[in-house]
XYZ file of C-alpha atoms in Angstrom:
748
model
C -99.593 12.862 3.575
C -96.274 14.429 2.716
C -95.874 15.905 -0.730
C -93.828 13.638 -2.996
C -91.385 15.865 -4.877
C -90.175 12.938 -6.977
C -93.455 12.913 -8.946
C -92.271 15.567 -11.383
C -94.461 16.257 -14.423
C -92.984 15.190 -17.752
C -90.954 12.268 -16.405
C -92.585 10.179 -19.114
C -94.288 11.057 -22.389
C -97.957 10.054 -22.534
C -98.939 11.412 -25.962
C -102.647 10.634 -25.497
C -103.679 12.704 -28.502
C -103.070 12.383 -32.233
C -103.219 16.094 -33.022
C -104.278 16.956 -36.564
C -102.394 19.934 -38.033
C -104.036 23.299 -38.497
C -106.210 23.329 -35.377
C -106.692 26.896 -34.071
C -105.084 27.221 -30.622
C -106.876 28.586 -27.593
C -103.608 29.197 -25.714
C -100.141 30.265 -26.844
C -97.414 28.854 -24.585
C -94.247 30.910 -24.948
C -90.865 29.599 -23.866
C -87.644 31.640 -24.078
C -84.790 29.200 -24.615
C -81.100 29.710 -23.973
C -78.878 26.615 -23.885
C -81.201 24.669 -21.521
C -80.585 21.514 -23.536
C -80.653 19.108 -20.593
C -84.064 20.203 -19.262
C -86.039 21.117 -22.373
C -87.107 17.532 -23.083
C -88.879 17.195 -19.725
C -90.446 20.633 -20.132
C -91.716 19.521 -23.552
C -93.253 16.343 -22.157
C -94.922 18.170 -19.264
C -96.518 20.392 -21.890
C -97.445 17.755 -24.459
C -98.971 15.657 -21.655
C -101.525 18.396 -20.974
C -105.140 17.293 -20.698
C -106.051 20.403 -22.729
C -104.364 19.994 -26.141
C -105.696 23.117 -27.869
C -102.511 25.160 -27.592
C -99.494 26.157 -29.617
C -95.991 26.118 -28.195
C -93.691 28.873 -29.377
C -90.075 28.205 -28.432
C -87.959 31.333 -28.909
C -84.289 30.353 -29.197
C -82.594 33.372 -27.660
C -79.166 32.988 -29.258
C -78.312 29.508 -28.001
C -75.258 27.634 -29.188
C -75.393 24.454 -31.278
C -77.386 21.547 -29.797
C -75.509 18.755 -28.006
C -76.593 16.227 -30.647
C -77.425 16.755 -34.350
C -80.953 15.346 -34.076
C -81.958 17.193 -30.903
C -84.886 19.066 -32.440
C -86.289 15.909 -34.096
C -88.204 15.201 -30.883
C -90.136 18.437 -31.364
C -92.140 17.360 -34.419
C -95.588 17.948 -32.896
C -97.693 20.197 -35.196
C -98.351 22.529 -32.248
C -94.658 23.422 -31.820
C -92.983 26.367 -33.535
C -89.309 27.282 -33.179
C -88.245 30.915 -33.623
C -84.598 32.007 -33.515
C -83.159 35.370 -32.590
C -79.950 36.881 -31.248
C -79.505 36.902 -27.472
C -81.711 39.639 -25.981
C -82.979 38.180 -22.706
C -86.107 36.382 -21.528
C -88.469 39.382 -21.681
C -87.498 40.229 -25.251
C -87.874 36.581 -26.262
C -91.341 36.451 -24.706
C -92.356 39.634 -26.512
C -91.174 38.080 -29.769
C -93.328 35.044 -29.024
C -96.340 37.204 -28.158
C -96.005 38.948 -31.510
C -96.072 35.568 -33.288
C -98.879 34.032 -31.215
C -102.296 33.185 -32.659
C -104.341 32.713 -29.457
C -106.003 35.251 -27.206
C -104.395 33.776 -24.080
C -100.674 33.591 -23.375
C -98.872 31.272 -20.956
C -95.241 31.864 -19.987
C -93.135 28.753 -19.308
C -89.354 28.750 -19.078
C -87.321 26.029 -20.745
C -86.300 24.271 -17.526
C -89.580 24.467 -15.587
C -92.614 22.163 -15.580
C -96.381 22.330 -15.253
C -98.906 19.861 -13.918
C -100.670 18.110 -16.778
C -103.981 19.822 -15.926
C -102.504 23.305 -15.609
C -103.673 24.701 -18.965
C -107.195 23.310 -18.604
C -107.543 24.650 -15.061
C -106.317 28.149 -15.884
C -108.209 28.293 -19.186
C -111.617 27.778 -17.588
C -110.787 29.915 -14.565
C -110.347 32.812 -17.016
C -113.192 31.855 -19.334
C -115.698 31.887 -16.488
C -114.278 35.038 -14.886
C -113.961 37.532 -17.749
C -112.861 40.391 -15.479
C -109.756 38.543 -14.279
C -106.685 39.384 -16.342
C -104.587 36.343 -15.486
C -104.878 32.993 -13.716
C -102.209 31.129 -11.788
C -101.751 28.194 -9.428
C -99.523 27.464 -6.471
C -95.876 26.544 -6.994
C -93.639 23.592 -6.221
C -89.928 24.255 -5.799
C -87.893 21.230 -6.823
C -84.385 19.978 -7.493
C -82.049 22.337 -5.589
C -84.601 23.517 -3.020
C -87.863 21.683 -2.303
C -90.948 23.521 -1.062
C -94.644 24.172 -1.634
C -95.459 27.819 -2.256
C -99.003 28.718 -1.268
C -99.516 32.392 -0.483
C -102.857 34.153 -0.169
C -102.939 37.051 -2.624
C -103.098 40.573 -1.186
C -102.147 43.660 -3.165
C -100.742 45.292 -0.005
C -98.196 42.508 0.401
C -97.364 42.589 -3.299
C -95.831 46.009 -2.668
C -93.177 44.343 -0.500
C -93.000 40.762 -1.774
C -93.752 38.951 -5.010
C -96.364 36.370 -4.049
C -96.918 35.117 -7.591
C -95.082 32.746 -9.926
C -94.112 34.009 -13.350
C -95.943 31.064 -14.956
C -99.538 32.171 -15.501
C -102.204 32.302 -18.173
C -102.559 35.941 -19.225
C -104.984 37.683 -21.543
C -103.026 38.722 -24.622
C -104.804 42.080 -24.683
C -102.758 43.038 -21.604
C -99.627 43.289 -23.730
C -101.183 45.925 -25.971
C -100.751 48.430 -23.115
C -97.671 50.589 -23.811
C -94.618 49.744 -21.666
C -96.488 47.054 -19.727
C -93.739 44.509 -20.430
C -90.607 46.187 -21.803
C -88.194 43.800 -23.476
C -85.089 45.458 -22.049
C -85.992 44.158 -18.576
C -83.727 41.170 -19.253
C -83.854 38.427 -16.629
C -84.328 40.720 -13.660
C -87.681 40.315 -11.894
C -89.586 41.153 -15.076
C -92.552 39.083 -13.904
C -92.773 40.969 -10.584
C -92.709 44.257 -12.468
C -95.450 43.038 -14.812
C -97.740 42.106 -11.914
C -97.202 45.487 -10.228
C -97.981 47.369 -13.430
C -101.185 45.383 -13.877
C -102.205 45.916 -10.253
C -101.594 49.647 -10.649
C -104.369 49.554 -13.266
C -106.562 47.639 -10.770
C -106.376 44.447 -12.771
C -106.579 41.299 -10.661
C -105.961 37.552 -11.082
C -107.762 34.291 -10.418
C -105.888 32.088 -7.959
C -106.224 28.306 -8.268
C -105.118 26.890 -4.925
C -103.453 23.773 -6.302
C -99.751 23.037 -6.989
C -99.725 23.501 -10.774
C -96.310 25.056 -11.483
C -92.971 23.303 -10.824
C -90.115 25.788 -10.500
C -86.634 24.312 -10.896
C -84.317 25.746 -8.251
C -80.643 25.756 -9.210
C -77.586 27.745 -8.188
C -77.185 28.937 -11.781
C -80.723 30.331 -12.155
C -81.541 34.000 -12.666
C -82.900 34.367 -9.123
C -79.740 32.885 -7.624
C -77.553 35.256 -9.648
C -79.546 38.249 -8.376
C -79.375 37.006 -4.769
C -75.610 36.717 -5.077
C -75.177 40.250 -6.472
C -76.073 42.796 -3.729
C -75.700 45.800 -6.044
C -78.124 44.438 -8.633
C -80.540 43.414 -5.897
C -80.515 46.907 -4.357
C -81.128 48.493 -7.758
C -84.048 46.175 -8.438
C -85.584 46.851 -5.034
C -85.461 50.595 -5.708
C -87.317 50.092 -8.981
C -89.864 47.805 -7.303
C -90.525 50.398 -4.602
C -91.207 52.967 -7.300
C -93.685 50.710 -9.097
C -95.308 49.613 -5.823
C -96.309 53.176 -4.958
C -98.944 53.065 -7.702
C -100.476 49.797 -6.459
C -103.696 50.371 -4.482
C -104.542 48.295 -1.440
C -107.559 46.047 -1.167
C -107.269 44.262 -4.530
C -108.302 40.644 -4.099
C -107.642 37.654 -6.298
C -110.600 35.516 -7.272
C -110.506 32.290 -5.281
C -112.987 29.483 -5.462
C -113.236 27.394 -2.290
C -116.611 28.219 -0.770
C -117.328 30.999 -3.274
C -120.879 31.047 -4.627
C -122.224 33.702 -6.967
C -125.613 34.194 -8.566
C -128.959 32.735 -7.629
C -130.869 29.994 -9.466
C -128.575 30.051 -12.493
C -129.478 27.121 -14.727
C -126.716 24.777 -15.905
C -125.429 25.667 -19.351
C -123.657 23.879 -22.161
C -120.451 25.715 -22.974
C -119.837 26.586 -26.627
C -116.313 25.118 -26.526
C -116.723 21.325 -26.400
C -114.550 19.808 -29.152
C -114.087 16.048 -29.069
C -110.511 15.314 -28.089
C -108.432 13.496 -30.752
C -107.454 10.470 -28.678
C -104.734 8.286 -30.161
C -106.269 5.089 -28.709
C -109.832 3.838 -28.655
C -110.696 2.981 -25.052
C -113.764 2.893 -22.848
C -113.696 6.131 -20.892
C -115.221 6.225 -17.410
C -115.785 9.327 -15.290
C -115.904 8.975 -11.508
C -117.724 11.737 -9.628
C -116.282 11.764 -6.104
C -116.606 14.125 -3.159
C -112.854 14.158 -2.444
C -109.629 12.126 -2.333
C -109.116 11.677 1.392
C -107.563 8.919 3.467
C -110.409 6.525 4.232
C -112.236 3.365 3.258
C -114.483 4.828 0.550
C -111.619 6.548 -1.238
C -109.459 3.442 -0.921
C -112.207 1.657 -2.854
C -111.922 4.333 -5.557
C -108.130 4.208 -5.540
C -108.074 0.421 -5.832
C -110.460 0.633 -8.762
C -108.245 3.163 -10.545
C -105.172 1.109 -9.844
C -106.394 -2.316 -10.892
C -108.776 -1.853 -13.819
C -107.181 -2.786 -17.137
C -105.643 0.476 -18.406
C -105.141 -0.989 -21.854
C -108.955 -1.011 -22.209
C -110.124 1.772 -19.918
C -109.318 5.413 -19.339
C -110.480 6.724 -15.982
C -111.153 10.331 -15.080
C -111.953 11.774 -11.650
C -113.933 14.915 -10.811
C -114.310 15.940 -7.156
C -117.109 18.152 -5.833
C -116.334 18.949 -2.184
C -113.771 21.489 -0.913
C -111.135 19.349 0.794
C -107.419 18.989 1.417
C -107.434 15.894 -0.832
C -104.439 14.358 0.921
C -104.467 11.387 -1.470
C -104.271 13.632 -4.548
C -100.866 12.378 -5.615
C -101.859 8.744 -5.094
C -104.868 9.232 -7.364
C -102.703 11.026 -9.930
C -100.572 7.901 -10.334
C -103.492 5.962 -11.799
C -106.193 8.369 -13.028
C -105.911 9.734 -16.558
C -107.596 13.000 -15.544
C -108.314 14.605 -12.172
C -110.261 17.844 -11.783
C -111.138 19.347 -8.406
C -114.106 21.570 -9.232
C -114.046 23.643 -6.006
C -110.466 24.700 -6.786
C -111.078 26.501 -10.080
C -114.810 27.081 -10.671
C -117.811 28.467 -8.828
C -120.556 25.960 -8.140
C -122.706 27.535 -10.843
C -120.184 26.199 -13.387
C -119.657 22.718 -11.999
C -122.412 20.985 -13.965
C -121.252 22.750 -17.126
C -117.717 21.459 -16.671
C -118.967 17.907 -16.096
C -120.946 18.248 -19.338
C -117.843 19.574 -21.104
C -115.768 16.680 -19.761
C -118.250 14.010 -20.871
C -118.531 15.573 -24.333
C -114.816 16.153 -24.959
C -113.686 12.767 -23.580
C -116.605 10.876 -25.163
C -117.303 9.244 -21.810
C -119.237 5.973 -21.931
C -119.869 5.438 -18.213
C -120.533 8.033 -15.518
C -120.068 6.598 -12.041
C -121.193 8.652 -9.053
C -119.484 7.457 -5.872
C -120.735 9.441 -2.853
C -120.808 12.846 -4.553
C -123.907 14.542 -3.182
C -123.652 17.290 -5.796
C -123.249 14.591 -8.420
C -126.570 12.981 -7.545
C -128.447 16.227 -8.128
C -126.711 16.694 -11.491
C -127.620 13.249 -12.848
C -131.177 13.997 -14.117
C -129.890 16.936 -16.191
C -126.992 14.852 -17.531
C -129.324 11.989 -18.435
C -131.294 14.335 -20.686
C -128.115 15.772 -22.218
C -126.513 12.357 -22.864
C -129.283 9.780 -23.442
C -126.872 6.949 -24.344
C -124.512 7.518 -21.415
C -124.440 4.727 -18.823
C -125.060 6.285 -15.389
C -124.366 4.208 -12.300
C -123.696 4.895 -8.625
C -122.123 3.224 -5.621
C -123.406 3.364 -2.040
C -121.011 2.421 0.764
C -123.127 2.778 3.898
C -126.531 3.676 5.275
C -126.972 7.277 6.409
C -129.941 7.290 8.727
C -128.783 10.294 10.743
C -127.252 12.399 7.961
C -129.579 14.362 5.684
C -132.488 12.095 6.589
C -130.955 9.033 4.992
C -127.830 10.228 3.224
C -126.725 8.542 0.026
C -129.269 5.685 0.055
C -132.129 8.183 0.165
C -130.859 10.363 -2.686
C -129.815 7.327 -4.757
C -133.386 6.059 -4.587
C -134.712 9.535 -5.416
C -132.848 9.615 -8.765
C -133.253 5.922 -9.521
C -135.147 6.622 -12.761
C -131.962 8.001 -14.377
C -129.652 5.282 -13.013
C -128.794 2.093 -14.872
C -127.465 0.285 -11.824
C -126.566 0.840 -8.185
C -123.596 -0.973 -6.700
C -123.667 -1.457 -2.932
C -120.618 -2.508 -0.941
C -122.506 -4.597 1.618
C -125.779 -6.490 1.939
C -126.943 -4.500 4.975
C -127.021 -1.241 3.023
C -128.560 -2.964 -0.015
C -131.434 -4.152 2.169
C -132.000 -0.587 3.429
C -132.074 0.725 -0.154
C -134.681 -1.846 -1.144
C -136.843 -2.120 1.975
C -136.779 1.455 3.280
C -136.385 3.548 0.128
C -138.050 1.327 -2.474
C -135.058 0.746 -4.725
C -135.818 -2.049 -7.229
C -133.836 -5.081 -6.140
C -132.977 -6.000 -9.749
C -131.180 -2.656 -10.213
C -128.855 -3.218 -7.238
C -125.712 -5.319 -7.116
C -123.573 -6.061 -4.058
C -119.877 -5.632 -4.739
C -117.616 -5.926 -1.750
C -114.805 -3.454 -1.210
C -112.081 -5.951 -1.923
C -108.640 -6.128 -0.366
C -105.617 -7.259 -2.376
C -104.880 -10.804 -1.255
C -101.442 -10.568 -2.891
C -100.545 -7.561 -0.753
C -101.887 -8.739 2.619
C -99.999 -12.006 3.080
C -99.037 -12.998 6.651
C -96.088 -15.168 5.614
C -94.560 -12.340 3.562
C -94.848 -9.698 6.308
C -92.352 -8.943 9.060
C -94.053 -7.880 12.276
C -91.201 -8.695 14.631
C -89.734 -5.198 14.408
C -93.077 -3.766 15.602
C -93.035 -6.020 18.646
C -89.441 -5.008 19.358
C -90.034 -1.290 18.806
C -92.911 -1.167 21.277
C -91.515 -3.717 23.714
C -94.350 -6.200 23.215
C -92.246 -9.315 23.749
C -94.556 -12.311 24.140
C -97.481 -10.257 25.460
C -100.920 -10.956 23.911
C -101.638 -7.971 21.675
C -104.930 -6.504 20.466
C -104.755 -4.265 17.379
C -107.115 -1.282 17.344
C -106.519 0.341 13.939
C -108.791 3.163 12.855
C -109.270 6.908 12.673
C -109.602 8.146 16.254
C -113.002 9.769 15.806
C -116.431 9.524 17.504
C -117.928 6.999 15.085
C -115.147 4.541 16.020
C -115.830 4.868 19.805
C -112.140 4.985 20.826
C -113.077 5.772 24.424
C -114.932 2.459 24.533
C -111.630 0.844 23.567
C -110.077 2.408 26.691
C -112.861 1.023 28.893
C -112.400 -2.421 27.375
C -108.632 -2.214 27.926
C -109.112 -1.329 31.611
C -111.398 -4.288 32.182
C -109.325 -6.764 30.166
C -106.193 -5.823 32.099
C -107.909 -7.082 35.254
C -108.230 -10.503 33.604
C -105.039 -10.551 31.517
C -102.443 -8.350 33.282
C -99.871 -8.434 30.463
C -102.361 -7.582 27.677
C -101.409 -4.816 25.248
C -103.689 -2.710 23.033
C -101.855 -1.286 20.028
C -103.834 1.808 18.930
C -102.791 2.681 15.379
C -104.105 5.757 13.610
C -104.583 9.494 13.782
C -107.725 11.568 14.183
C -109.405 14.450 15.993
C -109.680 12.608 19.323
C -106.154 11.214 19.502
C -104.703 13.798 21.893
C -107.675 13.586 24.262
C -107.392 9.799 24.198
C -103.763 9.971 25.258
C -104.739 12.084 28.262
C -107.603 9.754 29.239
C -105.290 6.750 28.915
C -102.743 8.049 31.431
C -103.681 5.257 33.860
C -103.146 2.666 31.119
C -99.482 3.372 30.430
C -97.876 0.260 29.032
C -101.262 -1.318 28.387
C -102.433 1.004 25.583
C -99.765 2.163 23.108
C -100.547 4.927 20.608
C -98.507 4.866 17.394
C -100.218 7.643 15.434
C -100.679 7.254 11.687
C -98.448 4.696 9.979
C -97.664 4.265 6.307
C -97.737 0.476 6.007
C -100.250 -1.218 8.309
C -99.310 -4.816 7.449
C -96.514 -5.211 10.041
C -98.954 -4.079 12.744
C -101.485 -6.724 11.718
C -98.685 -9.294 11.739
C -97.510 -8.225 15.207
C -100.989 -8.580 16.762
C -102.968 -11.583 17.975
C -106.473 -10.094 17.722
C -108.247 -7.282 15.918
C -110.788 -5.048 17.705
C -113.493 -2.950 16.033
C -115.977 -1.313 18.423
C -117.525 1.387 16.200
C -121.052 2.715 16.534
C -121.314 3.109 12.749
C -119.872 1.004 9.906
C -120.835 -0.476 6.591
C -118.452 -3.341 5.999
C -115.093 -2.365 7.448
C -112.020 -2.542 5.194
C -109.779 -2.906 8.227
C -111.773 -5.989 9.177
C -111.078 -7.442 5.731
C -107.387 -6.626 5.986
C -107.170 -8.169 9.449
C -108.861 -11.352 8.265
C -106.504 -11.661 5.284
C -103.649 -11.286 7.776
C -105.176 -14.188 9.775
C -106.346 -12.196 12.783
C -109.545 -13.176 14.640
C -111.901 -10.204 14.783
C -113.831 -8.948 17.806
C -116.368 -6.621 16.213
C -119.407 -4.562 17.070
C -122.519 -6.099 15.533
C -123.298 -3.117 13.309
C -123.837 -2.538 9.621
C -122.834 -5.531 7.532
C -120.107 -6.811 9.852
C -122.172 -9.966 10.307
C -121.248 -10.960 6.747
C -117.629 -11.434 7.806
C -117.579 -11.987 11.554
C -119.228 -15.067 13.043
C -118.319 -17.854 15.426
C -115.746 -19.220 12.969
C -113.912 -15.937 12.385
C -114.234 -14.127 15.711
C -116.946 -12.701 17.928
C -119.776 -10.302 17.100
C -120.758 -8.076 20.043
C -124.191 -6.483 20.235
C -123.995 -2.687 20.018
C -126.168 -1.347 22.835
C -125.856 2.339 21.916
C -127.940 4.309 19.445
C -126.198 6.571 16.940
C -128.831 9.292 17.257
C -128.728 9.477 21.075
C -125.281 8.203 22.031
C -122.928 9.462 19.323
C -119.651 10.404 21.067
C -121.082 9.396 24.455
C -118.463 8.431 27.022
C -120.880 6.291 29.082
C -120.907 2.741 27.786
C -123.317 -0.068 28.779
C -121.679 -2.419 31.255
C -123.103 -5.478 29.470
C -121.499 -4.455 26.184
C -118.100 -3.803 27.778
C -118.289 -7.164 29.569
C -118.975 -9.040 26.332
C -115.947 -7.449 24.668
C -113.808 -8.306 27.695
C -114.986 -11.907 27.758
C -114.299 -12.393 24.063
C -110.832 -10.810 24.153
C -109.796 -12.644 27.319
C -110.894 -15.938 25.796
C -108.703 -15.482 22.724
C -105.782 -14.064 24.725
C -105.683 -17.281 26.763
C -104.862 -19.431 23.723
C -102.559 -18.467 20.861
C -103.369 -21.778 19.200
C -107.034 -20.774 19.062
C -106.039 -17.412 17.556
C -104.017 -19.159 14.847
C -106.795 -21.646 14.055
C -109.473 -18.965 13.784
C -107.073 -16.721 11.874
C -106.641 -19.350 9.155
C -110.426 -19.582 8.860
C -110.543 -15.783 8.475
C -108.214 -15.768 5.480
C -110.021 -18.684 3.910
C -113.338 -16.825 4.151
C -111.850 -13.697 2.573
C -110.452 -15.663 -0.348
C -113.937 -17.014 -0.962
C -115.261 -13.775 -2.488
C -114.037 -10.656 -0.703
C -110.798 -10.002 -2.572
C -109.786 -7.150 -4.814
C -109.629 -9.461 -7.822
C -113.266 -10.444 -7.291
C -114.265 -6.776 -7.125
C -112.376 -5.799 -10.285
C -113.580 -8.819 -12.282
C -117.195 -8.137 -11.299
C -116.953 -4.488 -12.326
C -115.210 -5.359 -15.581
C -118.108 -7.615 -16.544
C -120.654 -4.958 -15.569
C -118.883 -2.233 -17.565
C -118.718 -4.437 -20.648
C -122.443 -5.131 -20.432
C -123.344 -1.454 -19.918
C -121.398 -0.443 -23.033
C -123.121 -2.869 -25.403
C -124.700 -0.929 -28.337
C -128.133 -2.466 -27.822
C -128.061 -1.522 -24.129
C -127.122 2.072 -25.022
C -130.016 2.201 -27.503
C -132.439 1.085 -24.796
C -131.154 3.853 -22.528
C -131.634 6.464 -25.213
C -135.183 5.272 -25.849
C -136.026 5.307 -22.135
C -134.616 8.842 -21.785
C -137.265 10.172 -24.175
C -139.851 9.721 -21.431
C -137.962 12.322 -19.378
C -137.942 15.050 -22.044
C -141.041 16.845 -20.671
C -139.193 17.214 -17.364
C -136.123 18.995 -18.743
C -136.813 22.243 -16.881
C -137.595 20.294 -13.735
C -134.194 18.582 -13.920
C -132.470 21.992 -14.078
C -134.536 23.314 -11.199
C -133.758 20.174 -9.180
C -130.055 21.032 -9.436
C -130.646 24.744 -8.775
C -132.479 24.081 -5.514
C -129.660 21.862 -4.296
C -127.041 24.505 -5.149
C -128.950 27.117 -3.159
C -129.275 24.749 -0.204
C -125.584 23.881 -0.309
C -124.566 27.560 -0.525
C -126.598 28.339 2.595
C -125.113 25.371 4.448
C -121.555 26.409 3.539
C -122.180 29.943 4.775
C -123.684 28.656 8.014
C -120.706 26.359 8.592
C -118.378 29.306 8.034
C -120.306 31.450 10.513
C -120.362 28.652 13.110
C -116.622 28.126 12.737
C -116.010 31.854 13.059
C -117.967 31.916 16.321
C -115.925 29.016 17.679
C -112.671 30.736 16.777
C -113.784 33.996 18.349
C -114.787 32.181 21.542
C -111.361 30.567 21.683
C -109.729 33.934 21.137
C -111.804 35.851 23.675
C -111.249 33.220 26.360
C -107.486 33.303 25.660
C -107.447 29.671 24.569
C -105.720 30.610 21.307
C -103.675 33.526 19.998
C -104.706 35.504 16.887
C -101.800 33.951 14.962
C -102.808 30.412 15.931
C -106.399 31.055 14.894
C -105.302 32.549 11.582
C -103.174 29.512 10.802
C -106.125 27.243 11.516
C -108.383 29.405 9.344
C -105.988 29.000 6.445
C -105.618 25.275 7.032
C -109.365 24.648 7.187
C -110.089 26.850 4.179
C -112.906 28.761 5.802
C -115.450 30.766 3.920
C -113.750 33.738 2.141
C -115.941 36.271 3.992
C -114.619 35.005 7.326
C -111.032 35.159 6.065
C -111.442 38.752 4.928
C -112.941 39.764 8.292
C -110.078 38.087 10.125
C -107.508 39.863 7.920
C -109.093 43.226 8.698
C -109.143 42.571 12.444
C -105.828 40.921 13.168
C -103.512 40.430 10.176
C -101.227 43.220 9.078
């Protein structure tokens, strides 16, 4: 998804905390201020909205004129804010004045017109706390207002000699500023941050790099950088000084990064000494969701819908992710979650369990909900012993017979003794949990991944423009909407389309979605031009449902498909593979269920499809294509069935009742009493997590090696250039060892 630059931090004031005065700060945020009256309010709110409130904010008024309104400073009455005034001396001198007045051992620079993500201080604080040899921590940058961009540059000391890769906004150890002439105040507003980084690198100090967009840099024509760019003489003088400082910078200095990095062996999870309860202004039930990632897909849509529709006047919802990923839905989750922390972005795996412990303790979490986090499952026994009254639940979306010998159902059953309840999103998977893995039936509850019936309304959706755009006219149209990947069997869709065209010459298959097999599909569909139309990924799928007459799902693997639910709410008959729990929705009244004659273990991504199966799809589609009246009649039955218990409202109401029950004091007391039986197994719980961490570290390394071999094969057979491979390495976030090897071989 494209980055949304309109979601600027500090647009609104949250004020989650009622800060008592006199609390010792862990961080001193220092802001030089000179007449930035129009922007300071948003900067203030981006800071006071921080998830980590244990800071002081020192605003150094560097000789500004009178405020635009008499009561301007009244909005700065937070006990953490201090205002210091001095004559105009420049940003560096103002920062030095603030450093001299600061009470914390860590310093964060933030200019009066810039912004930071609300998790920035908490991310950088723990990145430094857990890496004591790093001298500063920083995140990626977002340019906004005058010039919009995302700034993500891999740190290399060699490149720092020629180009400043780092933002000025960073969390820095205060001890750094005790070095003579490390940050001279007379530097003014002329690349003083670049000079600071070079001086630190010359002493072989290095940073920790959090690869997330944490700092928002306001780009204006009046800014200091713009003034330097427009003054060639000043720019030449600064470049001469930079070249002089750069000579002392050694090559080979690396920033600490975290994706894929694993250090230490069999290190037991620890409780950090800094776990103060946060002073929340409102008393709410706080729920923590442990997720693998925030990616576009059915499981994460379930999580997003939950965050969006639970009553925020009663609940606060936090998210912690445990798998290195692009997290393309990050900004969507940020709209509704009160906290989001991506553990692989700022901590080594050895510290993940400790941070989860810290989060539960500081937020006073009542319910921990593990939704498909494999790491999370192996942490639960240790957390149960640490928090006996905590409600611990999980959610299983699908069976996993061919992944890790059973996937999530297997591991959910393995840790059942520390779980209060397991939610399952379809009856098929619930039956596997109970019958195959011995999960107690009374501890499971089916809760369907609901679809918002108020959003998917056929009468309120315009699909005519889709028919016009793709020249569909009055042609019968089959919608095939999914991720073009092996589990969806998109090449079976092509075979079905070829056969159906023999029966219904004007049939059209509208293939909507992106995925790894899309380009190959387009090539294989060259003989189906006009019959199969590929749209790629679309933002709003509702007009495509409205434009179609039928919905096709021919996957080899599903739980209970969300797209099937959406199609049925949009009154489309469904032709579906008879897999997973699709039988709960698709029957003779709502469409046709086709027997899947392939086996996932043997035929995954096979391009040879049983003739009988193809014929049954063809017969079903041709039958519906012959009668639009039949399509409309069955479509109405589809929506009626969905409204009978598969809607988003049903899902949210069911969960709300469950959460209320789990938080009852007597229920919490029973949990605490039951947890006593696990006390003799405390060391075993730690070792359980340790063994998983070691396994996962080996698997990550092996994946990195395998990917490296594939890239080298592509390079040696001239399928890809070194530059193309390097770009893909960066995009996929390969193991750091592989990146370093590639840099040595090909990148200058």
